[in-house]
């Protein structure tokens, strides 16, 4: 009986059982993995979004895949991605309002509580979301 099929089987088993899961584990351990590069003025908002909003909301530019709240790429670009400063400011105001006052969404169960962040942090998150949502 030849050993070659057993060696090939053993190598495939090693690859499937050890190497691929290890690669997946270590790639997910990097918090910046999957984030989109953004201009320097949006980096703090991106980081704040990941820390405070990413567990609930999906947003491509942040690399988050929250499964409780709405997908912000879809929700905020439903009428088309705003490209004018006025359109972006409108989305920013909508996001800031949701952060400050909380939000109900009939498509998901539950409510986004008000005041998760406030002040400058809320402004930075709103600016980041307005500048990036729907562009991924």
mmCIF file of C-alpha atoms in Angstrom:
data_model
loop_
_atom_site.group_PDB
_atom_site.id
_atom_site.type_symbol
_atom_site.label_atom_id
_atom_site.label_comp_id
_atom_site.label_asym_id
_atom_site.label_seq_id
_atom_site.Cartn_x
_atom_site.Cartn_y
_atom_site.Cartn_z
ATOM 1 C CA UNK A 1 0.000 0.000 0.000
ATOM 2 C CA UNK A 2 1.312 3.434 -0.962
ATOM 3 C CA UNK A 3 1.773 6.198 1.603
ATOM 4 C CA UNK A 4 1.231 9.109 -0.782
ATOM 5 C CA UNK A 5 -2.616 9.239 -0.462
ATOM 6 C CA UNK A 6 -2.324 9.182 3.337
ATOM 7 C CA UNK A 7 0.267 11.988 3.320
ATOM 8 C CA UNK A 8 -1.909 14.114 1.028
ATOM 9 C CA UNK A 9 -4.964 13.420 3.187
ATOM 10 C CA UNK A 10 -2.992 14.320 6.334
ATOM 11 C CA UNK A 11 -1.791 17.596 4.831
ATOM 12 C CA UNK A 12 -5.304 18.530 3.717
ATOM 13 C CA UNK A 13 -6.651 17.681 7.163
ATOM 14 C CA UNK A 14 -3.963 19.832 8.781
ATOM 15 C CA UNK A 15 -4.791 22.712 6.447
ATOM 16 C CA UNK A 16 -8.534 22.507 7.068
ATOM 17 C CA UNK A 17 -8.408 21.790 10.791
ATOM 18 C CA UNK A 18 -5.532 24.026 11.934
ATOM 19 C CA UNK A 19 -4.213 26.542 9.449
ATOM 20 C CA UNK A 20 -7.501 28.032 8.194
ATOM 21 C CA UNK A 21 -9.123 28.420 11.657
ATOM 22 C CA UNK A 22 -5.891 29.911 13.035
ATOM 23 C CA UNK A 23 -5.749 32.400 10.157
ATOM 24 C CA UNK A 24 -9.393 33.360 10.699
ATOM 25 C CA UNK A 25 -8.862 33.789 14.440
ATOM 26 C CA UNK A 26 -5.811 36.016 14.098
ATOM 27 C CA UNK A 27 -7.226 38.146 11.306
ATOM 28 C CA UNK A 28 -10.328 38.935 13.414
ATOM 29 C CA UNK A 29 -8.194 39.839 16.398
ATOM 30 C CA UNK A 30 -6.957 42.958 14.612
ATOM 31 C CA UNK A 31 -9.488 45.720 15.344
ATOM 32 C CA UNK A 32 -8.512 47.683 12.251
ATOM 33 C CA UNK A 33 -8.996 44.659 9.977
ATOM 34 C CA UNK A 34 -11.667 45.388 7.416
ATOM 35 C CA UNK A 35 -11.907 49.108 8.071
ATOM 36 C CA UNK A 36 -11.795 51.421 5.126
ATOM 37 C CA UNK A 37 -9.105 54.073 5.054
ATOM 38 C CA UNK A 38 -10.682 57.448 5.655
ATOM 39 C CA UNK A 39 -9.312 61.005 5.595
ATOM 40 C CA UNK A 40 -7.499 62.071 8.754
ATOM 41 C CA UNK A 41 -10.360 64.347 9.832
ATOM 42 C CA UNK A 42 -12.715 61.318 9.990
ATOM 43 C CA UNK A 43 -10.420 58.827 11.771
ATOM 44 C CA UNK A 44 -11.532 59.721 15.296
ATOM 45 C CA UNK A 45 -15.199 59.503 14.267
ATOM 46 C CA UNK A 46 -14.504 56.103 12.709
ATOM 47 C CA UNK A 47 -12.895 54.832 15.901
ATOM 48 C CA UNK A 48 -15.707 56.232 18.045
ATOM 49 C CA UNK A 49 -18.287 54.612 15.766
ATOM 50 C CA UNK A 50 -16.582 51.218 16.033
ATOM 51 C CA UNK A 51 -16.428 51.442 19.824
ATOM 52 C CA UNK A 52 -19.914 52.836 20.471
ATOM 53 C CA UNK A 53 -22.096 51.878 17.504
ATOM 54 C CA UNK A 54 -20.467 48.986 15.663
ATOM 55 C CA UNK A 55 -21.860 46.214 17.819
ATOM 56 C CA UNK A 56 -25.371 47.153 16.645
ATOM 57 C CA UNK A 57 -24.901 48.781 13.236
ATOM 58 C CA UNK A 58 -23.340 47.581 10.021
ATOM 59 C CA UNK A 59 -21.250 50.210 8.247
ATOM 60 C CA UNK A 60 -18.753 49.228 5.566
ATOM 61 C CA UNK A 61 -16.378 52.150 6.152
ATOM 62 C CA UNK A 62 -16.063 51.203 9.818
ATOM 63 C CA UNK A 63 -15.663 47.485 9.157
ATOM 64 C CA UNK A 64 -18.556 46.723 11.523
ATOM 65 C CA UNK A 65 -21.173 44.041 11.105
ATOM 66 C CA UNK A 66 -23.610 44.673 13.930
ATOM 67 C CA UNK A 67 -26.761 42.622 13.644
ATOM 68 C CA UNK A 68 -29.218 44.420 15.905
ATOM 69 C CA UNK A 69 -29.633 47.920 14.460
ATOM 70 C CA UNK A 70 -30.179 48.898 10.844
ATOM 71 C CA UNK A 71 -27.498 48.642 8.173
ATOM 72 C CA UNK A 72 -26.516 52.297 7.908
ATOM 73 C CA UNK A 73 -25.138 51.906 4.385
ATOM 74 C CA UNK A 74 -28.612 50.915 3.228
ATOM 75 C CA UNK A 75 -30.677 53.126 5.520
ATOM 76 C CA UNK A 76 -28.847 56.391 4.940
ATOM 77 C CA UNK A 77 -28.366 56.035 1.208
ATOM 78 C CA UNK A 78 -31.902 54.896 0.398
ATOM 79 C CA UNK A 79 -32.617 58.045 -1.607
ATOM 80 C CA UNK A 80 -29.187 58.029 -3.223
ATOM 81 C CA UNK A 81 -25.783 58.808 -1.811
ATOM 82 C CA UNK A 82 -25.552 62.524 -1.036
ATOM 83 C CA UNK A 83 -22.656 64.180 -2.807
ATOM 84 C CA UNK A 84 -23.355 67.855 -2.178
ATOM 85 C CA UNK A 85 -22.288 69.549 1.046
ATOM 86 C CA UNK A 86 -25.967 70.267 1.774
ATOM 87 C CA UNK A 87 -26.903 66.605 1.318
ATOM 88 C CA UNK A 88 -24.083 65.427 3.566
ATOM 89 C CA UNK A 89 -25.053 68.032 6.182
ATOM 90 C CA UNK A 90 -28.635 66.721 6.047
ATOM 91 C CA UNK A 91 -27.488 63.160 6.739
ATOM 92 C CA UNK A 92 -25.210 64.440 9.512
ATOM 93 C CA UNK A 93 -28.167 66.211 11.140
ATOM 94 C CA UNK A 94 -30.266 63.026 10.881
ATOM 95 C CA UNK A 95 -27.524 60.919 12.491
ATOM 96 C CA UNK A 96 -26.859 63.486 15.208
ATOM 97 C CA UNK A 97 -30.572 63.617 16.009
ATOM 98 C CA UNK A 98 -30.686 59.818 16.349
ATOM 99 C CA UNK A 99 -27.623 59.868 18.625
ATOM 100 C CA UNK A 100 -28.991 62.635 20.855
ATOM 101 C CA UNK A 101 -32.673 61.642 20.968
ATOM 102 C CA UNK A 102 -32.552 57.921 20.321
ATOM 103 C CA UNK A 103 -34.386 56.264 17.470
ATOM 104 C CA UNK A 104 -37.192 53.863 16.781
ATOM 105 C CA UNK A 105 -36.968 51.693 13.699
ATOM 106 C CA UNK A 106 -40.024 49.612 12.829
ATOM 107 C CA UNK A 107 -37.870 47.186 10.831
ATOM 108 C CA UNK A 108 -35.980 45.998 13.932
ATOM 109 C CA UNK A 109 -37.041 45.171 17.442
ATOM 110 C CA UNK A 110 -35.961 47.550 20.138
ATOM 111 C CA UNK A 111 -34.919 51.143 20.275
ATOM 112 C CA UNK A 112 -31.635 52.961 20.040
ATOM 113 C CA UNK A 113 -31.186 54.681 23.385
ATOM 114 C CA UNK A 114 -30.492 58.396 23.494
ATOM 115 C CA UNK A 115 -27.164 59.798 24.592
ATOM 116 C CA UNK A 116 -24.807 56.864 24.042
ATOM 117 C CA UNK A 117 -22.295 59.595 23.222
ATOM 118 C CA UNK A 118 -22.655 63.368 23.427
ATOM 119 C CA UNK A 119 -20.979 66.610 22.472
ATOM 120 C CA UNK A 120 -17.896 66.515 20.300
ATOM 121 C CA UNK A 121 -17.892 62.710 20.145
ATOM 122 C CA UNK A 122 -21.460 62.673 18.781
ATOM 123 C CA UNK A 123 -20.515 65.317 16.211
ATOM 124 C CA UNK A 124 -17.484 63.309 15.070
ATOM 125 C CA UNK A 125 -19.506 60.101 14.714
ATOM 126 C CA UNK A 126 -22.250 61.922 12.785
ATOM 127 C CA UNK A 127 -19.690 63.520 10.472
ATOM 128 C CA UNK A 128 -18.006 60.163 9.828
ATOM 129 C CA UNK A 129 -21.296 58.372 9.113
ATOM 130 C CA UNK A 130 -22.568 61.180 6.875
ATOM 131 C CA UNK A 131 -19.344 61.196 4.868
ATOM 132 C CA UNK A 132 -19.104 57.425 4.446
ATOM 133 C CA UNK A 133 -22.514 55.707 4.624
ATOM 134 C CA UNK A 134 -23.555 54.103 1.369
ATOM 135 C CA UNK A 135 -20.219 54.553 -0.318
ATOM 136 C CA UNK A 136 -18.771 51.081 0.308
#
